C-alpha positions as a Markdown table, in Angstrom:
| # | Residue | x | y | z |
|---|---|---|---|---|
| 1 | Unk | -109.6 | -44.1 | 15.4 |
| 2 | Unk | -109.3 | -44.7 | 12.0 |
| 3 | Unk | -104.9 | -46.4 | 11.7 |
| 4 | Unk | -103.1 | -45.6 | 9.0 |
| 5 | Unk | -99.5 | -47.0 | 8.0 |
| 6 | Unk | -97.6 | -44.8 | 5.9 |
| 7 | Unk | -94.7 | -47.2 | 3.0 |
| 8 | Unk | -92.3 | -44.3 | 1.3 |
| 9 | Unk | -89.7 | -45.4 | -0.6 |
| 10 | Unk | -88.0 | -40.9 | -0.8 |
| 11 | Unk | -89.1 | -37.5 | 0.6 |
| 12 | Unk | -92.1 | -38.6 | 2.1 |
| 13 | Unk | -93.7 | -35.0 | 1.1 |
| 14 | Unk | -97.2 | -36.7 | 0.9 |
| 15 | Unk | -97.2 | -38.0 | 4.3 |
| 16 | Unk | -96.1 | -34.6 | 5.1 |
| 17 | Unk | -99.0 | -33.2 | 4.5 |
| 18 | Unk | -100.9 | -37.0 | 6.1 |
| 19 | Unk | -98.8 | -36.2 | 9.3 |
| 20 | Unk | -100.6 | -31.4 | 9.6 |
| 21 | Unk | -103.6 | -32.6 | 8.0 |
| 22 | Unk | -104.4 | -35.8 | 10.6 |
| 23 | Unk | -102.7 | -33.3 | 13.7 |
| 24 | Unk | -104.7 | -30.6 | 12.8 |
| 25 | Unk | -108.1 | -32.4 | 13.1 |
| 26 | Unk | -108.3 | -31.9 | 9.4 |
| 27 | Unk | -107.7 | -35.9 | 9.0 |
| 28 | Unk | -109.8 | -37.5 | 11.2 |
| 29 | Unk | -106.8 | -40.9 | 12.3 |
| 30 | Unk | -103.7 | -41.8 | 13.4 |
| 31 | Unk | -100.8 | -42.2 | 11.4 |
| 32 | Unk | -99.5 | -45.6 | 13.5 |
| 33 | Unk | -96.2 | -46.2 | 12.0 |
| 34 | Unk | -94.0 | -45.4 | 8.2 |
| 35 | Unk | -92.2 | -47.8 | 6.8 |
| 36 | Unk | -89.5 | -47.5 | 4.2 |
| 37 | Unk | -88.6 | -50.4 | 1.7 |
| 38 | Unk | -84.7 | -48.1 | 2.4 |
| 39 | Unk | -83.2 | -45.6 | 4.5 |
| 40 | Unk | -84.6 | -42.5 | 3.0 |
| 41 | Unk | -85.7 | -38.9 | 4.1 |
| 42 | Unk | -89.7 | -40.0 | 4.7 |
| 43 | Unk | -88.3 | -42.8 | 7.7 |
| 44 | Unk | -86.1 | -39.9 | 9.7 |
| 45 | Unk | -89.8 | -37.4 | 9.2 |
| 46 | Unk | -92.4 | -39.9 | 10.7 |
| 47 | Unk | -89.2 | -40.8 | 13.2 |
| 48 | Unk | -88.6 | -36.9 | 13.9 |
| 49 | Unk | -93.1 | -36.2 | 14.5 |
| 50 | Unk | -92.6 | -39.2 | 17.5 |
| 51 | Unk | -94.0 | -41.7 | 15.3 |
| 52 | Unk | -93.4 | -45.3 | 15.2 |
| 53 | Unk | -90.9 | -46.5 | 12.3 |
| 54 | Unk | -88.9 | -49.0 | 10.4 |
| 55 | Unk | -86.6 | -50.1 | 7.7 |
| 56 | Unk | -88.0 | -53.0 | 5.9 |
| 57 | Unk | -85.0 | -52.5 | 3.2 |
| 58 | Unk | -86.2 | -54.3 | -0.1 |
| 59 | Unk | -82.3 | -56.0 | -1.0 |
| 60 | Unk | -82.8 | -57.8 | 1.7 |
| 61 | Unk | -85.5 | -59.4 | 3.0 |
| 62 | Unk | -86.6 | -59.8 | -1.0 |
| 63 | Unk | -89.4 | -61.8 | -1.0 |
| 64 | Unk | -90.1 | -61.0 | 2.4 |
| 65 | Unk | -90.7 | -58.3 | 1.8 |
| 66 | Unk | -94.3 | -57.7 | 2.1 |
| 67 | Unk | -94.4 | -60.8 | 3.9 |
| 68 | Unk | -93.2 | -58.1 | 7.1 |
| 69 | Unk | -94.7 | -54.8 | 6.0 |
| 70 | Unk | -98.1 | -57.7 | 6.9 |
| 71 | Unk | -96.6 | -58.6 | 9.9 |
| 72 | Unk | -95.7 | -54.6 | 11.3 |
| 73 | Unk | -99.5 | -53.4 | 9.6 |
| 74 | Unk | -100.6 | -56.2 | 11.8 |
| 75 | Unk | -99.8 | -55.7 | 14.2 |
| 76 | Unk | -99.8 | -52.0 | 14.6 |
| 77 | Unk | -104.0 | -53.1 | 13.7 |
| 78 | Unk | -104.0 | -50.4 | 10.9 |
| 79 | Unk | -107.5 | -49.9 | 9.2 |
| 80 | Unk | -105.6 | -48.8 | 6.0 |
| 81 | Unk | -101.8 | -48.4 | 3.9 |
| 82 | Unk | -101.1 | -45.7 | 2.2 |
| 83 | Unk | -98.6 | -45.6 | -0.7 |
| 84 | Unk | -97.3 | -42.5 | -0.6 |
| 85 | Unk | -94.1 | -42.7 | -3.5 |
| 86 | Unk | -93.4 | -46.7 | -2.4 |
| 87 | Unk | -91.5 | -47.7 | -4.7 |
| 88 | Unk | -91.3 | -51.4 | -4.0 |
| 89 | Unk | -94.1 | -53.5 | -6.1 |
| 90 | Unk | -96.7 | -55.2 | -3.9 |
| 91 | Unk | -97.3 | -59.0 | -4.0 |
| 92 | Unk | -100.3 | -61.1 | -5.2 |
| 93 | Unk | -101.1 | -62.5 | -1.2 |
| 94 | Unk | -100.3 | -59.6 | 1.0 |
| 95 | Unk | -102.8 | -57.2 | -2.3 |
| 96 | Unk | -105.9 | -60.3 | -1.6 |
| 97 | Unk | -105.3 | -60.0 | 2.5 |
| 98 | Unk | -105.0 | -55.9 | 2.1 |
| 99 | Unk | -107.9 | -56.5 | -0.8 |
| 100 | Unk | -109.9 | -52.4 | -0.3 |
| 101 | Unk | -107.5 | -51.3 | 2.7 |
| 102 | Unk | -104.9 | -50.0 | 0.0 |
| 103 | Unk | -103.7 | -47.7 | -1.9 |
| 104 | Unk | -102.0 | -45.4 | -4.1 |
| 105 | Unk | -100.9 | -42.2 | -5.4 |
| 106 | Unk | -99.3 | -41.2 | -8.7 |
| 107 | Unk | -98.8 | -38.7 | -10.4 |
| 108 | Unk | -100.2 | -38.8 | -13.5 |
| 109 | Unk | -103.8 | -39.3 | -15.2 |
| 110 | Unk | -104.3 | -42.8 | -14.7 |
| 111 | Unk | -104.4 | -44.5 | -17.1 |
| 112 | Unk | -102.0 | -43.3 | -19.0 |
| 113 | Unk | -98.6 | -43.4 | -17.6 |
| 114 | Unk | -99.0 | -46.4 | -15.5 |
| 115 | Unk | -97.9 | -49.8 | -15.5 |
| 116 | Unk | -94.0 | -50.8 | -14.9 |
| 117 | Unk | -91.0 | -48.7 | -14.9 |
| 118 | Unk | -93.6 | -45.3 | -13.7 |
| 119 | Unk | -92.3 | -43.5 | -11.6 |
| 120 | Unk | -91.3 | -40.2 | -10.0 |
| 121 | Unk | -89.5 | -38.1 | -12.9 |
| 122 | Unk | -89.9 | -40.9 | -15.8 |
| 123 | Unk | -93.5 | -40.4 | -15.6 |
| 124 | Unk | -93.0 | -36.2 | -16.4 |
| 125 | Unk | -90.5 | -36.7 | -19.0 |
| 126 | Unk | -93.3 | -39.4 | -20.7 |
| 127 | Unk | -95.8 | -36.9 | -20.1 |
| 128 | Unk | -93.4 | -34.1 | -22.1 |
| 129 | Unk | -92.5 | -36.5 | -24.7 |
| 130 | Unk | -95.9 | -37.6 | -25.8 |
| 131 | Unk | -97.3 | -33.6 | -25.8 |
| 132 | Unk | -99.4 | -33.9 | -23.4 |
| 133 | Unk | -102.0 | -30.6 | -22.4 |
| 134 | Unk | -102.6 | -31.7 | -19.2 |
| 135 | Unk | -101.2 | -34.0 | -16.9 |
| 136 | Unk | -102.2 | -34.2 | -13.2 |
| 137 | Unk | -102.2 | -36.7 | -10.5 |
| 138 | Unk | -104.6 | -40.2 | -9.1 |
| 139 | Unk | -105.2 | -41.4 | -5.5 |
| 140 | Unk | -106.9 | -45.7 | -6.9 |
| 141 | Unk | -107.0 | -48.7 | -4.6 |
| 142 | Unk | -103.8 | -51.3 | -5.4 |
| 143 | Unk | -104.9 | -54.4 | -7.0 |
| 144 | Unk | -103.1 | -57.0 | -8.5 |
| 145 | Unk | -101.8 | -55.5 | -11.5 |
| 146 | Unk | -99.2 | -51.6 | -11.1 |
| 147 | Unk | -101.2 | -48.1 | -11.3 |
| 148 | Unk | -104.2 | -49.9 | -12.6 |
| 149 | Unk | -106.7 | -50.2 | -9.9 |
| 150 | Unk | -110.1 | -48.3 | -9.6 |
| 151 | Unk | -109.4 | -44.6 | -9.0 |
| 152 | Unk | -110.4 | -42.9 | -5.8 |
| 153 | Unk | -109.5 | -39.2 | -7.1 |
| 154 | Unk | -107.8 | -37.5 | -9.3 |
| 155 | Unk | -107.0 | -34.2 | -10.2 |
| 156 | Unk | -106.1 | -32.1 | -13.5 |
| 157 | Unk | -103.4 | -29.9 | -13.7 |
| 158 | Unk | -102.3 | -27.9 | -17.4 |
| 159 | Unk | -98.3 | -28.9 | -18.8 |
| 160 | Unk | -97.6 | -25.6 | -19.9 |
| 161 | Unk | -95.0 | -23.8 | -22.9 |
| 162 | Unk | -91.8 | -23.8 | -21.5 |
| 163 | Unk | -92.0 | -26.9 | -19.3 |
| 164 | Unk | -89.1 | -29.6 | -18.0 |
| 165 | Unk | -90.1 | -32.4 | -16.2 |
| 166 | Unk | -89.2 | -31.2 | -12.6 |
| 167 | Unk | -91.1 | -27.8 | -13.6 |
| 168 | Unk | -94.8 | -30.7 | -14.3 |
| 169 | Unk | -93.2 | -32.9 | -10.8 |
| 170 | Unk | -92.7 | -29.6 | -8.2 |
| 171 | Unk | -96.3 | -28.3 | -10.1 |
| 172 | Unk | -98.2 | -32.1 | -9.7 |
| 173 | Unk | -97.1 | -32.5 | -6.7 |
| 174 | Unk | -98.4 | -29.6 | -4.8 |
| 175 | Unk | -101.6 | -31.4 | -6.3 |
| 176 | Unk | -100.6 | -34.7 | -4.5 |
| 177 | Unk | -101.0 | -33.1 | -1.1 |
| 178 | Unk | -103.8 | -32.0 | -0.5 |
| 179 | Unk | -105.2 | -35.5 | -2.9 |
| 180 | Unk | -103.9 | -38.0 | -1.2 |
| 181 | Unk | -105.3 | -36.2 | 2.4 |
| 182 | Unk | -109.0 | -36.3 | 0.9 |
| 183 | Unk | -108.7 | -40.0 | -0.8 |
| 184 | Unk | -108.3 | -41.3 | 2.6 |
| 185 | Unk | -110.9 | -39.3 | 4.0 |
| 186 | Unk | -113.4 | -40.3 | 1.5 |
| 187 | Unk | -111.9 | -43.6 | 2.4 |
| 188 | Unk | -112.6 | -43.3 | 6.8 |
| 189 | Unk | -116.2 | -41.3 | 5.7 |
| 190 | Unk | -117.2 | -44.7 | 4.5 |
| 191 | Unk | -116.4 | -47.1 | 6.9 |
Protein backbone atom coordinates (compact mmCIF):
# COMPACT_ATOMS: atom_id res chain seq x y z
CA UNK A 1 0.00 0.00 0.00
CA UNK A 2 1.25 3.47 -0.96
CA UNK A 3 1.86 5.42 2.27
CA UNK A 4 1.60 9.16 2.69
CA UNK A 5 2.41 11.57 5.50
CA UNK A 6 0.39 14.77 5.72
CA UNK A 7 1.94 17.85 7.33
CA UNK A 8 -0.47 20.45 8.72
CA UNK A 9 -0.51 23.74 10.63
CA UNK A 10 -4.24 24.50 10.72
CA UNK A 11 -7.71 23.01 10.48
CA UNK A 12 -6.83 20.15 8.16
CA UNK A 13 -9.78 20.35 5.76
CA UNK A 14 -7.53 19.19 2.89
CA UNK A 15 -6.36 16.36 5.16
CA UNK A 16 -10.01 15.41 5.70
CA UNK A 17 -10.61 15.17 1.95
CA UNK A 18 -7.60 12.82 1.66
CA UNK A 19 -8.81 10.68 4.58
CA UNK A 20 -12.32 10.37 3.13
CA UNK A 21 -11.09 9.44 -0.34
CA UNK A 22 -8.56 6.90 0.99
CA UNK A 23 -11.20 5.28 3.24
CA UNK A 24 -13.69 5.07 0.36
CA UNK A 25 -11.06 3.43 -1.86
CA UNK A 26 -11.17 6.33 -4.33
CA UNK A 27 -7.56 7.10 -3.37
CA UNK A 28 -5.27 4.04 -3.25
CA UNK A 29 -3.16 5.08 -0.28
CA UNK A 30 -2.91 4.94 3.47
CA UNK A 31 -2.40 8.06 5.57
CA UNK A 32 0.49 6.63 7.61
CA UNK A 33 0.91 9.69 9.82
CA UNK A 34 -0.04 13.32 10.29
CA UNK A 35 2.47 15.81 11.65
CA UNK A 36 1.62 19.27 12.92
CA UNK A 37 4.23 21.98 13.50
CA UNK A 38 2.00 23.46 16.23
CA UNK A 39 -1.15 22.45 18.08
CA UNK A 40 -3.93 22.53 15.50
CA UNK A 41 -7.23 20.93 14.63
CA UNK A 42 -5.63 19.03 11.75
CA UNK A 43 -3.70 16.86 14.25
CA UNK A 44 -6.86 16.33 16.35
CA UNK A 45 -8.78 15.44 13.18
CA UNK A 46 -6.21 12.71 12.40
CA UNK A 47 -6.30 11.33 15.95
CA UNK A 48 -10.13 11.20 15.83
CA UNK A 49 -9.81 9.04 12.68
CA UNK A 50 -7.33 6.68 14.38
CA UNK A 51 -4.39 7.95 12.32
CA UNK A 52 -0.97 8.18 13.98
CA UNK A 53 -0.36 11.86 14.61
CA UNK A 54 2.10 14.03 16.47
CA UNK A 55 3.03 17.64 17.06
CA UNK A 56 6.63 18.62 16.36
CA UNK A 57 6.43 22.18 17.63
CA UNK A 58 8.46 24.47 15.38
CA UNK A 59 9.22 26.74 18.37
CA UNK A 60 10.72 23.80 20.28
CA UNK A 61 12.59 22.04 17.46
CA UNK A 62 13.54 25.19 15.50
CA UNK A 63 16.41 24.21 13.14
CA UNK A 64 15.96 20.53 14.03
CA UNK A 65 12.31 20.45 12.86
CA UNK A 66 13.06 18.87 9.48
CA UNK A 67 15.35 16.26 11.07
CA UNK A 68 12.49 15.27 13.38
CA UNK A 69 9.99 15.14 10.51
CA UNK A 70 12.46 13.02 8.55
CA UNK A 71 12.82 10.63 11.49
CA UNK A 72 9.04 10.16 11.80
CA UNK A 73 8.29 9.74 8.08
CA UNK A 74 11.25 7.40 7.63
CA UNK A 75 10.07 5.21 10.54
CA UNK A 76 6.62 5.03 8.91
CA UNK A 77 8.01 4.00 5.50
CA UNK A 78 6.30 6.91 3.76
CA UNK A 79 6.26 7.12 -0.05
CA UNK A 80 4.97 10.71 -0.35
CA UNK A 81 4.91 13.76 1.93
CA UNK A 82 1.93 16.07 1.45
CA UNK A 83 2.09 19.64 2.74
CA UNK A 84 -1.54 20.62 3.35
CA UNK A 85 -1.55 24.07 4.88
CA UNK A 86 1.87 23.48 6.45
CA UNK A 87 3.40 26.84 7.28
CA UNK A 88 6.95 25.93 8.29
CA UNK A 89 9.61 26.18 5.60
CA UNK A 90 11.21 22.85 4.74
CA UNK A 91 15.01 23.03 4.67
CA UNK A 92 17.16 22.25 1.65
CA UNK A 93 18.69 19.07 3.10
CA UNK A 94 15.21 17.60 3.68
CA UNK A 95 14.03 18.66 0.20
CA UNK A 96 17.08 17.03 -1.37
CA UNK A 97 16.59 13.76 0.51
CA UNK A 98 12.88 13.58 -0.40
CA UNK A 99 13.18 15.12 -3.88
CA UNK A 100 10.19 14.22 -6.04
CA UNK A 101 8.37 12.88 -2.98
CA UNK A 102 7.06 16.11 -1.42
CA UNK A 103 4.06 18.04 -2.74
CA UNK A 104 2.32 21.19 -1.57
CA UNK A 105 -1.05 22.79 -2.22
CA UNK A 106 -1.13 26.57 -2.62
CA UNK A 107 -4.25 28.77 -2.88
CA UNK A 108 -3.34 30.65 -6.06
CA UNK A 109 -2.38 30.06 -9.67
CA UNK A 110 1.36 29.81 -9.18
CA UNK A 111 3.71 31.44 -9.96
CA UNK A 112 1.31 34.31 -9.22
CA UNK A 113 0.87 35.14 -5.53
CA UNK A 114 3.38 32.63 -4.22
CA UNK A 115 6.62 32.90 -2.29
CA UNK A 116 7.61 34.04 1.21
CA UNK A 117 4.77 35.56 3.21
CA UNK A 118 2.10 34.38 0.77
CA UNK A 119 -0.15 31.98 2.65
CA UNK A 120 -3.72 31.70 3.84
CA UNK A 121 -5.95 34.75 3.64
CA UNK A 122 -2.97 36.95 2.62
CA UNK A 123 -2.97 35.28 -0.81
CA UNK A 124 -6.64 36.10 -1.42
CA UNK A 125 -6.23 39.67 -0.17
CA UNK A 126 -3.35 40.14 -2.62
CA UNK A 127 -5.39 38.66 -5.51
CA UNK A 128 -8.24 41.09 -4.82
CA UNK A 129 -5.89 44.06 -4.33
CA UNK A 130 -4.32 43.31 -7.74
CA UNK A 131 -7.75 43.33 -9.42
CA UNK A 132 -7.36 39.80 -10.78
CA UNK A 133 -10.31 38.30 -12.68
CA UNK A 134 -9.38 34.73 -11.75
CA UNK A 135 -7.50 32.88 -9.08
CA UNK A 136 -7.42 29.23 -8.11
CA UNK A 137 -5.17 26.64 -6.55
CA UNK A 138 -2.03 24.75 -7.46
CA UNK A 139 -0.49 21.46 -6.39
CA UNK A 140 3.24 21.37 -7.03
CA UNK A 141 6.37 19.46 -6.14
CA UNK A 142 8.39 21.09 -3.38
CA UNK A 143 11.87 22.28 -4.31
CA UNK A 144 14.36 24.44 -2.44
CA UNK A 145 12.44 27.63 -3.24
CA UNK A 146 9.11 28.76 -1.77
CA UNK A 147 6.15 27.77 -4.00
CA UNK A 148 8.52 27.39 -6.95
CA UNK A 149 8.45 23.65 -7.72
CA UNK A 150 7.09 21.92 -10.81
CA UNK A 151 3.31 22.24 -11.11
CA UNK A 152 1.31 18.99 -11.05
CA UNK A 153 -2.20 20.43 -11.46
CA UNK A 154 -3.95 23.81 -11.28
CA UNK A 155 -7.63 24.73 -11.18
CA UNK A 156 -8.92 28.19 -12.08
CA UNK A 157 -11.63 29.86 -10.00
CA UNK A 158 -13.29 33.11 -11.09
CA UNK A 159 -12.98 36.20 -8.93
CA UNK A 160 -16.50 37.58 -8.73
CA UNK A 161 -17.59 41.16 -8.26
CA UNK A 162 -18.07 41.86 -4.56
CA UNK A 163 -15.84 38.99 -3.43
CA UNK A 164 -14.14 39.40 -0.09
CA UNK A 165 -10.94 37.54 0.68
CA UNK A 166 -12.93 35.16 2.90
CA UNK A 167 -15.55 34.41 0.23
CA UNK A 168 -12.87 33.80 -2.41
CA UNK A 169 -10.94 31.60 0.02
CA UNK A 170 -14.00 29.39 0.63
CA UNK A 171 -14.68 29.03 -3.11
CA UNK A 172 -11.06 28.04 -3.77
CA UNK A 173 -11.00 25.63 -0.82
CA UNK A 174 -13.80 23.61 -2.45
CA UNK A 175 -11.49 23.10 -5.44
CA UNK A 176 -8.46 22.35 -3.23
CA UNK A 177 -10.37 19.44 -1.69
CA UNK A 178 -10.69 17.89 -5.16
CA UNK A 179 -7.29 18.87 -6.57
CA UNK A 180 -5.07 17.50 -3.81
CA UNK A 181 -6.47 13.93 -3.91
CA UNK A 182 -6.40 14.06 -7.74
CA UNK A 183 -2.70 15.00 -7.61
CA UNK A 184 -1.89 12.23 -5.13
CA UNK A 185 -3.74 9.75 -7.34
CA UNK A 186 -1.70 10.85 -10.38
CA UNK A 187 1.56 10.36 -8.47
CA UNK A 188 0.48 6.90 -7.26
CA UNK A 189 -0.40 5.87 -10.83
CA UNK A 190 3.05 6.95 -12.06
CA UNK A 191 5.02 4.94 -9.45
